[in-house]
mmCIF file of C-alpha atoms in Angstrom:
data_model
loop_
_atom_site.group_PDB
_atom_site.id
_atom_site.type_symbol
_atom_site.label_atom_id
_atom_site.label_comp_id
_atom_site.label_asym_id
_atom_site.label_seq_id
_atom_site.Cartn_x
_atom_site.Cartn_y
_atom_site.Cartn_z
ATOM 1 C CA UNK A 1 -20.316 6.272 4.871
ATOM 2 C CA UNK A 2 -16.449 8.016 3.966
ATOM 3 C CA UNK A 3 -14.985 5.946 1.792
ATOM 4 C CA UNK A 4 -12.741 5.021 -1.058
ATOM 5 C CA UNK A 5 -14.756 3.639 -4.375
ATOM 6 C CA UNK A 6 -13.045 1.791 -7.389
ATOM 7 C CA UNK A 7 -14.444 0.933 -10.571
ATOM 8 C CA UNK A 8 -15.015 -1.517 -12.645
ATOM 9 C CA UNK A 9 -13.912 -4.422 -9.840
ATOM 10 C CA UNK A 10 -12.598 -6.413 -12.864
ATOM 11 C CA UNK A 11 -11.606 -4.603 -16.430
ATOM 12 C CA UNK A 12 -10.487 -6.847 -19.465
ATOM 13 C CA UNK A 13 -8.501 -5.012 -22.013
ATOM 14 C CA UNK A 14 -7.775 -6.377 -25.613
ATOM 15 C CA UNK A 15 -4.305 -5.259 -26.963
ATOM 16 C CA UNK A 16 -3.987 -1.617 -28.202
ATOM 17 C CA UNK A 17 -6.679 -0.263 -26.073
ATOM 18 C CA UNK A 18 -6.614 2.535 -23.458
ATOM 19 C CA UNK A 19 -8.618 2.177 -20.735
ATOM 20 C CA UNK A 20 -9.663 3.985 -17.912
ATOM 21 C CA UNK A 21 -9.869 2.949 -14.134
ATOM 22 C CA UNK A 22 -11.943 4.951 -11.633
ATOM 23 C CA UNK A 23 -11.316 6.405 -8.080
ATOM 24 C CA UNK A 24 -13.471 8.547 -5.755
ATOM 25 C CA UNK A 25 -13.362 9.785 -2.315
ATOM 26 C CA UNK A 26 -15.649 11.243 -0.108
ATOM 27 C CA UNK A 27 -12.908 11.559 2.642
ATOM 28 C CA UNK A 28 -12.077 14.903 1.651
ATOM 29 C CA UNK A 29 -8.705 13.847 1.920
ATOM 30 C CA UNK A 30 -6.169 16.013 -0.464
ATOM 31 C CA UNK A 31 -3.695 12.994 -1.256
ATOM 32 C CA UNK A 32 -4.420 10.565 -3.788
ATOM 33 C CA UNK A 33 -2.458 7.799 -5.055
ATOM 34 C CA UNK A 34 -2.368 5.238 -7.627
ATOM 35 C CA UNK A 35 -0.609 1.874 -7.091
ATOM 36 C CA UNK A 36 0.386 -1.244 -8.923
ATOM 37 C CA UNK A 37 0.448 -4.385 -7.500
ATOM 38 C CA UNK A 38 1.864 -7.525 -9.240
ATOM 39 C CA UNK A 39 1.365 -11.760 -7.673
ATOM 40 C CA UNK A 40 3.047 -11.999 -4.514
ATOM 41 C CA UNK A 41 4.951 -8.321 -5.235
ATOM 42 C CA UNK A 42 4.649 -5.278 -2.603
ATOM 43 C CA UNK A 43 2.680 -1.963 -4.480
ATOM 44 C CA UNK A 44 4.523 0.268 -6.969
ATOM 45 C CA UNK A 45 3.798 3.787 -7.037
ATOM 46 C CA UNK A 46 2.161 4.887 -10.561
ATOM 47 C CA UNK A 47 1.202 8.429 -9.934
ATOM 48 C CA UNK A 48 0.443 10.753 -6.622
ATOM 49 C CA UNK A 49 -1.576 13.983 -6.275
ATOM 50 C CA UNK A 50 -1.424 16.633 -3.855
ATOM 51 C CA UNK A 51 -3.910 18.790 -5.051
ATOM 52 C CA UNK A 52 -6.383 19.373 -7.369
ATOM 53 C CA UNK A 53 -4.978 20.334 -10.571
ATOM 54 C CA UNK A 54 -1.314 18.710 -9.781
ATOM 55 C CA UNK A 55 0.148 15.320 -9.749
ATOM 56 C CA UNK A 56 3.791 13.667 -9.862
ATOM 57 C CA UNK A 57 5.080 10.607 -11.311
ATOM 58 C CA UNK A 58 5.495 8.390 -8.937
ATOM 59 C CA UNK A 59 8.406 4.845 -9.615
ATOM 60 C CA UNK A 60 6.510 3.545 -12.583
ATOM 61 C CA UNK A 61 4.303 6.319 -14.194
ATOM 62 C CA UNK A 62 5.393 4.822 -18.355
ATOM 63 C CA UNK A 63 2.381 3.815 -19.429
ATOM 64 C CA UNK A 64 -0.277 5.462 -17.505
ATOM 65 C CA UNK A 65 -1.522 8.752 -16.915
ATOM 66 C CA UNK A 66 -3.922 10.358 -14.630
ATOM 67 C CA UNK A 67 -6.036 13.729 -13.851
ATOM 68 C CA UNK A 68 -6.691 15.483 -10.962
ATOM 69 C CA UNK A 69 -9.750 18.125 -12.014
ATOM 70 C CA UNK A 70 -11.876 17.606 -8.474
ATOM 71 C CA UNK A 71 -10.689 16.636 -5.196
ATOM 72 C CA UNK A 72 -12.567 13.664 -4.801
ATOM 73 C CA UNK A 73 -11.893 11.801 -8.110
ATOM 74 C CA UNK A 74 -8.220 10.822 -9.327
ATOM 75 C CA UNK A 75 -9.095 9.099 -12.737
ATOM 76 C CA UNK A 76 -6.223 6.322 -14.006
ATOM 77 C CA UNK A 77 -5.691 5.707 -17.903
ATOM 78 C CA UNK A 78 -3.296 2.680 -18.979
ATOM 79 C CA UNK A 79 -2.334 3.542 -22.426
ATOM 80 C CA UNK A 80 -1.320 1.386 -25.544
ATOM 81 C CA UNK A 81 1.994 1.864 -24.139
ATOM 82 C CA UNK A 82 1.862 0.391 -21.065
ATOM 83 C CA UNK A 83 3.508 -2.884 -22.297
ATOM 84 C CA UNK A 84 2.322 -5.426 -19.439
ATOM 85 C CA UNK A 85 -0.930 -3.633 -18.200
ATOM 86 C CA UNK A 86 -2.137 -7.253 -16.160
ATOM 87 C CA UNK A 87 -1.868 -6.147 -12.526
ATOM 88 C CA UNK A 88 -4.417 -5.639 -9.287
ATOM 89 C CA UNK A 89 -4.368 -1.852 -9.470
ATOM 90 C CA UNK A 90 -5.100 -0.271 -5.732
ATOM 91 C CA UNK A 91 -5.818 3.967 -5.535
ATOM 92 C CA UNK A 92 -5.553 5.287 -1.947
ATOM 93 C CA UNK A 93 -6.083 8.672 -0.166
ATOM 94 C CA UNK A 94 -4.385 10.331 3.047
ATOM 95 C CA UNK A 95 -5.265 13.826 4.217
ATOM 96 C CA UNK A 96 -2.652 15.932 3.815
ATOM 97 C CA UNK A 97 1.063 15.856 2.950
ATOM 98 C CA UNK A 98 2.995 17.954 4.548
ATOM 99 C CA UNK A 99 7.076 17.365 5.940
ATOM 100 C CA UNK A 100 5.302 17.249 9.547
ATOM 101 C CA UNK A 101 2.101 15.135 9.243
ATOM 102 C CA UNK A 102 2.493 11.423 8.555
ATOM 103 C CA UNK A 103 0.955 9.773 5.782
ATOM 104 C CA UNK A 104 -0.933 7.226 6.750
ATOM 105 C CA UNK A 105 -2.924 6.060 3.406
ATOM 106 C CA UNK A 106 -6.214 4.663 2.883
ATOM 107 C CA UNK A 107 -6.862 2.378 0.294
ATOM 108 C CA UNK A 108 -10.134 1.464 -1.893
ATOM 109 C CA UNK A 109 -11.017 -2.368 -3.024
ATOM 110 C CA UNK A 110 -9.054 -2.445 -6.305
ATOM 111 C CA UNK A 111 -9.624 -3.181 -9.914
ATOM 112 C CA UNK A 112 -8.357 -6.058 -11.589
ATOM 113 C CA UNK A 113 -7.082 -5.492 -14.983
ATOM 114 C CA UNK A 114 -6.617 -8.159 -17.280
ATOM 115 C CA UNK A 115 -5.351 -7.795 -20.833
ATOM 116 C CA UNK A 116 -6.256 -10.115 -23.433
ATOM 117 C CA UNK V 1 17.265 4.332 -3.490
ATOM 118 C CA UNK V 2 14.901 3.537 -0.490
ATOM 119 C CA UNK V 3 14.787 -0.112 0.222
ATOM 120 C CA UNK V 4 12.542 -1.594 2.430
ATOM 121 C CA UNK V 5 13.031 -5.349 3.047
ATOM 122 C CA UNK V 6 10.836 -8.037 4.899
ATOM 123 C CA UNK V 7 11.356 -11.123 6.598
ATOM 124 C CA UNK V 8 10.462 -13.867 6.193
ATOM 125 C CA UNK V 9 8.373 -13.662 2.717
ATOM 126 C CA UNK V 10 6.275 -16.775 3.615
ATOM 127 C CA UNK V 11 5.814 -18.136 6.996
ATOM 128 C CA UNK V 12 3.546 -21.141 8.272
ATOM 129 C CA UNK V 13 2.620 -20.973 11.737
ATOM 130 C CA UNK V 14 0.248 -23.716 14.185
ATOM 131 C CA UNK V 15 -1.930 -22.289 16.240
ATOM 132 C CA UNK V 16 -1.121 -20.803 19.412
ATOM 133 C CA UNK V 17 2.486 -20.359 18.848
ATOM 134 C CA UNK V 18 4.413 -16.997 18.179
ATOM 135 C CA UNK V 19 6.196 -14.916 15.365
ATOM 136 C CA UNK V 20 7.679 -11.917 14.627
ATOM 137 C CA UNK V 21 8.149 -10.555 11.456
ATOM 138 C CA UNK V 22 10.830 -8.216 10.261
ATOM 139 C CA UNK V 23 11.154 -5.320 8.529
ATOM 140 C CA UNK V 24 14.257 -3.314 7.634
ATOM 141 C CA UNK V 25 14.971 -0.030 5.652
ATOM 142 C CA UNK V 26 17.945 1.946 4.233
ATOM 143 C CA UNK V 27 16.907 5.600 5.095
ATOM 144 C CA UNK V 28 16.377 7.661 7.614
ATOM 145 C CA UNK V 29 12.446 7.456 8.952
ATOM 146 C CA UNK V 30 10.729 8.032 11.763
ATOM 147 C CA UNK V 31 7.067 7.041 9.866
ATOM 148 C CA UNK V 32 6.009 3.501 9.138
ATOM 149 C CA UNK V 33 2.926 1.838 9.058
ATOM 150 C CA UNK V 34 1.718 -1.736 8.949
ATOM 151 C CA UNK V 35 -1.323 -2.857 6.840
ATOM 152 C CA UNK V 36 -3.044 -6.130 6.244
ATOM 153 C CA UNK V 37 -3.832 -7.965 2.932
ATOM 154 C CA UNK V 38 -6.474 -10.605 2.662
ATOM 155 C CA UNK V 39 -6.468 -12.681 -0.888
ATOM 156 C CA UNK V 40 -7.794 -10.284 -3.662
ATOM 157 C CA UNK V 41 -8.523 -7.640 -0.936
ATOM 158 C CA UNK V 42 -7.500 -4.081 -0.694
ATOM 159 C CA UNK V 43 -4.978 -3.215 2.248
ATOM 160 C CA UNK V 44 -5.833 -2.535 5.344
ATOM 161 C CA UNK V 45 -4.635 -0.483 7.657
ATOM 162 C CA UNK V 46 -2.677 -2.068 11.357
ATOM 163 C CA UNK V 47 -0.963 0.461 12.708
ATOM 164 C CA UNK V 48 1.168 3.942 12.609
ATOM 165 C CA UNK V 49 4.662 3.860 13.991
ATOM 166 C CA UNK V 50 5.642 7.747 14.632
ATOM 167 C CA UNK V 51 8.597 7.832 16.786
ATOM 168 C CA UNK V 52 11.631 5.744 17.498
ATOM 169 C CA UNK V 53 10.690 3.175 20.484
ATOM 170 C CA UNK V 54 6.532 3.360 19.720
ATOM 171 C CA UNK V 55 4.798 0.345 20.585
ATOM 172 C CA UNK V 56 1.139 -0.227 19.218
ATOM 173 C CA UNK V 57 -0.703 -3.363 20.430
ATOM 174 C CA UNK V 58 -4.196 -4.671 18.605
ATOM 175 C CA UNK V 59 -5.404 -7.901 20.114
ATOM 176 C CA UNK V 60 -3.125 -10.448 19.411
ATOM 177 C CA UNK V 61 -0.314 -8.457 16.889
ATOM 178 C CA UNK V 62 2.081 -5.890 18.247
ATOM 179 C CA UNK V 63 4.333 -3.735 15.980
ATOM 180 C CA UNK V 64 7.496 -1.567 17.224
ATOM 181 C CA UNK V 65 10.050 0.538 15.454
ATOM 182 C CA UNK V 66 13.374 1.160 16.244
ATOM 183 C CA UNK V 67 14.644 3.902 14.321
ATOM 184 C CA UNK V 68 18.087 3.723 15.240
ATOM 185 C CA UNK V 69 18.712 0.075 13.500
ATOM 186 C CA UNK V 70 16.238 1.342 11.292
ATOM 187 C CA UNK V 71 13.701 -1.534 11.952
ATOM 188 C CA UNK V 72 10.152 -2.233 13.000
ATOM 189 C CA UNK V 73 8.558 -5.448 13.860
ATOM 190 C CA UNK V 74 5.274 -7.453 13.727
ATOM 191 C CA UNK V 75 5.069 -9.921 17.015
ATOM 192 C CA UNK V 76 1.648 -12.278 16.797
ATOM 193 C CA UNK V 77 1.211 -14.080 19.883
ATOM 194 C CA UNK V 78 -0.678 -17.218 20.170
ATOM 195 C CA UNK V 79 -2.016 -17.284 16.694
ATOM 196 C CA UNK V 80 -5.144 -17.805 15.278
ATOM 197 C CA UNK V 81 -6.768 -19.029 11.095
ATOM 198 C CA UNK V 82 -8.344 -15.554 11.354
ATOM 199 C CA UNK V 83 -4.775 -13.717 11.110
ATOM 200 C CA UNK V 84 -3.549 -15.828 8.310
ATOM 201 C CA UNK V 85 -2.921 -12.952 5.584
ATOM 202 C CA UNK V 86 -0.323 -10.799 3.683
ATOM 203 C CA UNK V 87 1.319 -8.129 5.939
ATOM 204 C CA UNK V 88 3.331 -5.261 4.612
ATOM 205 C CA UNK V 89 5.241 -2.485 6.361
ATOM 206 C CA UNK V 90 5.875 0.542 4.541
ATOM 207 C CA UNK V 91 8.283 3.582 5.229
ATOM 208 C CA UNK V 92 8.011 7.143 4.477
ATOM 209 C CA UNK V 93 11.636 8.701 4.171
ATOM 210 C CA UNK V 94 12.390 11.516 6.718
ATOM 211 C CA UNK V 95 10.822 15.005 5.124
ATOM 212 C CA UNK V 96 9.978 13.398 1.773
ATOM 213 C CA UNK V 97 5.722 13.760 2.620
ATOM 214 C CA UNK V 98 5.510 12.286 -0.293
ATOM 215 C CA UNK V 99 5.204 8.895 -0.502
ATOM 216 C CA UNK V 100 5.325 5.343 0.684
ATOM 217 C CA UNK V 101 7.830 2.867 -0.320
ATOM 218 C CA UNK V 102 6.201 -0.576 0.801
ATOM 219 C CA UNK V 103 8.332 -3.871 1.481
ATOM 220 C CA UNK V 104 7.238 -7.093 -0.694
ATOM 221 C CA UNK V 105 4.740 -8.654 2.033
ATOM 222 C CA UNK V 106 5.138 -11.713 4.300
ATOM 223 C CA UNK V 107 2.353 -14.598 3.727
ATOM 224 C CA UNK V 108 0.906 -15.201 6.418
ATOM 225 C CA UNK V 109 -0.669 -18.711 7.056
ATOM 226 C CA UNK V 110 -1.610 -20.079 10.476
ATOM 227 C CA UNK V 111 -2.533 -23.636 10.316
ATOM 228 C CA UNK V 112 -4.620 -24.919 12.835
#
C-alpha cells in the first residue's frame, strides 16, 4: 500500500532536548512538507522540499530543521531552540511542483509532541 | 501576505438541514483544495478546485470556487453525525508552486 508513515505517534520531550520526528513515503512523490498544527489553529508551514538534497523555510522554520538525503524520507528535528515545541506535527507529500501542476498534498497520521 | 479566512469557525447543525461554509482569500488563485479533519486525525483530502466556476460534488458536500470574488464554498445538504468534523480550505497563490496557505478550520458538529 502507497502511503505516508509518521513516527513515533506520540513523542515526549523534556526541556533542552532535540528530538527527531520521522516521515516516509513510498508515493514517489518529489514534494515533501512539514507542518505545525496548534488546538483549534489551521497548519503552519515549517519546512518544504522539492528535491532531494534541497529544502526551503517555509512561515515558521526557527526552531526546527530538516534533511532531505533520499526521496522518500524528509526527517524533522525540533531543536533546544524551538521555544514552544507542544504541537500535533503533520508531514505531507504531493508529486511535483511545478507553476502549472496543482499541489494537491497528501498528508501522513501525525506525531504528537509534548514537552515536559 | 496571503490570507485565507473561513467562516464560520464553529458551526452546530441538526440533522437533515443545510450549510455552507465560506472561505475567502486575498490573492490571486485559481488552486484550492478542501480537506477533512477528524479529532486527532491527519487531514484528509475533499476535493481540488482548478478553475474559476469548478463544481465538485461527493455525496452529500459540494465545494465551488469563484475566483473572481476570490471565494470557494463548502454546501452540506441534509446532514448527517458522520460529517461532523474540522474542514479547511487551503489556497495556493497564482505561480507560487510552492506552497499551501490553509484557513483556520470550521468545526463541524451535526447533532442529531
Amino acid at each position: 500500500d502507497g502511503g505516508i508513515t509518521q513516527s513515533p505517534k506520540y513523542l515526549f520531550r523534556k526541556e533542552g532536548q532535540n528530538v527527531t520526528l520521522s516521515c516516509e513515503q513510498n508515493l514517489n512523490h518529489d514534494a515533501m512538507y512539514w507542518y505545525r498544527q496548534d488546538p483549534g489553529q489551521g497548519l503552519r508551514l515549517i519546512y518544504y522540499s522539492q528535491i532531494v538534497n534541497d529544502f526551503q523555510k517555509g512561515d515558521i522554520a526557527e526552531g526546527y530543521s530538516v534533511s532531505r538525503e533520499k526521496k522518500e524520507s524528509f526527517p524533522l528535528t525540533v531543536t533546544s531552540a524551538q521555544k514552544n515545541p507542544t504541537a500535533f506535527y503533520l508531514c505531507a507529500s504531493s508529486i511535483r511542483l511545478t507553476a502549472s501542476s496543482y499541489n494537491e498534498q497528501f498528508f501522513g497520521p501525525g506525531t504528537r509532541l509534548t514537552v515536559l | 501576505e496571503l490570507k485565507v479566512e473561513q467562516n464560520p469557525l464553529f458551526l452546530s447543525m441538526q440533522e437533515g438541514k443545510n450549510y455552507t461554509i465560506y472561505c475567502n482569500y486575498s490573492t490571486t488563485s485559481d488552486r484550492l483544495y478542501w480537506y477533512r479533519q477528524d479529532p486527532g486525525k491527519s487531514l484528509e483530502s475533499l476535493f481540488v478546485l482548478l478553475s474559476n466556476g469548478a463544481v465538485k460534488q461527493e455525496g452529500r458536500l459540494m465545494a465551488s470556487l469563484d475566483t473572481k470574488a476570490r471565494l470557494s464554498t463548502l454546501h452540506i445538504t441534509a446532514a448527517v453525525h458522520d460529517l461532523s468534523a474540522t474542514y479547511f480550505c487551503a489556497v495556493d497563490p497564482t505561480g507560487s508552486a510552492r506552497q499551501l496557505t490553509f484557513g483556520s478550520g470550521t468545526q463541524l458538529t451535526v447533532l442529531p
